[in-house]
Short mmCIF file of C-alpha atoms in Angstrom, two decimals:
data_model
loop_
_atom_site.label_atom_id
_atom_site.label_comp_id
_atom_site.label_asym_id
_atom_site.label_seq_id
_atom_site.Cartn_x
_atom_site.Cartn_y
_atom_site.Cartn_z
CA GLU A 1 -22.64 29.62 -24.13
CA PRO A 2 -21.66 32.09 -26.85
CA GLU A 3 -24.08 32.67 -29.69
CA THR A 4 -23.22 31.33 -33.12
CA ASN A 5 -22.30 34.18 -35.44
CA LEU A 6 -22.89 32.96 -38.97
CA TYR A 7 -21.88 35.12 -41.90
CA LEU A 8 -22.19 34.87 -45.64
CA TYR A 9 -19.35 35.63 -48.04
CA PRO A 10 -18.59 37.13 -50.46
CA ASN A 11 -21.27 39.80 -50.45
CA PRO A 12 -21.98 41.02 -53.09
CA ALA A 13 -21.44 37.71 -54.90
CA LEU A 14 -21.31 36.82 -58.58
CA HIS A 15 -20.71 33.06 -58.75
CA SER A 16 -21.26 31.42 -55.35
CA VAL A 17 -21.89 32.19 -51.69
CA SER A 18 -20.54 30.35 -48.66
CA VAL A 19 -21.47 30.41 -44.98
CA GLY A 20 -18.88 30.69 -42.21
CA GLY A 21 -18.80 31.24 -38.47
CA MET A 22 -19.85 27.81 -37.23
CA ARG A 23 -18.41 26.76 -33.87
CA MET A 24 -16.82 23.41 -33.09
CA GLY A 25 -19.43 20.67 -33.36
CA GLU A 26 -21.83 22.77 -35.42
CA GLN A 27 -22.72 21.92 -38.97
CA ILE A 28 -24.85 23.55 -41.63
CA THR A 29 -27.22 20.79 -42.73
CA GLU A 30 -29.24 22.70 -45.33
CA LEU A 31 -29.15 25.94 -47.31
CA ARG A 32 -32.34 27.46 -48.68
CA LEU A 33 -32.26 30.19 -51.31
CA LEU A 34 -35.31 32.44 -51.23
CA ALA A 35 -36.54 35.36 -53.28
CA LEU A 36 -37.52 38.47 -51.31
CA ASP A 37 -41.20 37.51 -51.63
CA GLY A 38 -40.46 34.27 -49.75
CA ARG A 39 -40.50 31.87 -52.70
CA ILE A 40 -38.00 29.05 -52.24
CA LEU A 41 -35.75 28.99 -55.30
CA ARG A 42 -33.43 26.16 -54.29
CA ILE A 43 -32.62 23.87 -51.37
CA VAL A 44 -29.16 22.33 -50.97
CA ASN A 45 -28.47 19.57 -48.44
CA THR A 46 -24.96 20.26 -47.16
CA ASN A 47 -24.45 17.37 -44.75
CA GLY A 48 -20.73 16.68 -44.52
CA THR A 49 -19.77 19.26 -47.12
CA SER A 50 -18.83 22.91 -47.04
CA PRO A 51 -21.90 25.17 -46.92
CA ARG A 52 -21.75 26.70 -50.40
CA MET A 53 -24.31 27.50 -53.08
CA ASP A 54 -23.77 28.25 -56.76
CA ILE A 55 -25.60 31.44 -57.74
CA ALA A 56 -24.07 32.15 -61.16
CA GLU A 57 -27.41 31.80 -62.99
CA LEU A 58 -29.38 34.14 -60.71
CA SER A 59 -30.61 37.47 -61.99
CA ALA A 60 -29.24 40.59 -60.33
CA GLY A 61 -31.00 41.41 -57.08
CA LEU A 62 -31.24 40.90 -53.33
CA TYR A 63 -31.69 37.34 -52.07
CA ILE A 64 -32.25 35.56 -48.76
CA LEU A 65 -30.20 32.54 -47.72
CA GLU A 66 -31.51 30.46 -44.83
CA ALA A 67 -28.85 28.32 -43.18
CA VAL A 68 -30.12 25.40 -41.08
CA LEU A 69 -27.66 24.65 -38.29
CA ASN A 70 -27.53 21.15 -36.74
CA ALA A 71 -30.92 20.44 -38.37
CA ASP A 72 -32.78 22.50 -35.75
CA ARG A 73 -31.86 26.20 -35.89
CA THR A 74 -32.35 28.47 -38.90
CA TYR A 75 -30.35 31.62 -39.50
CA THR A 76 -31.41 34.16 -42.12
CA LEU A 77 -28.73 35.91 -44.16
CA THR A 78 -29.06 38.22 -47.15
CA PHE A 79 -26.80 38.88 -50.11
CA ILE A 80 -26.67 40.94 -53.27
CA LYS A 81 -26.14 39.53 -56.75
CA PRO A 82 -24.92 42.55 -58.78
#
């Protein structure tokens, strides 16, 4: 079975980030925004919606986005807010 290849776009991002690359039958159930020190800044439940997070109010920097797939697998992605 091929591995899921999630990606985050756009990167760098000014206003929002989205996650793509899910296969048929897969769904992002939660997005977690973390600072580089591991602090959770925001959690968005994305059940039934497109996996997107508004980041307009974030300060410039590097951030971690954890995408929870089918409620049981977590993928870690990073992005830059210029």
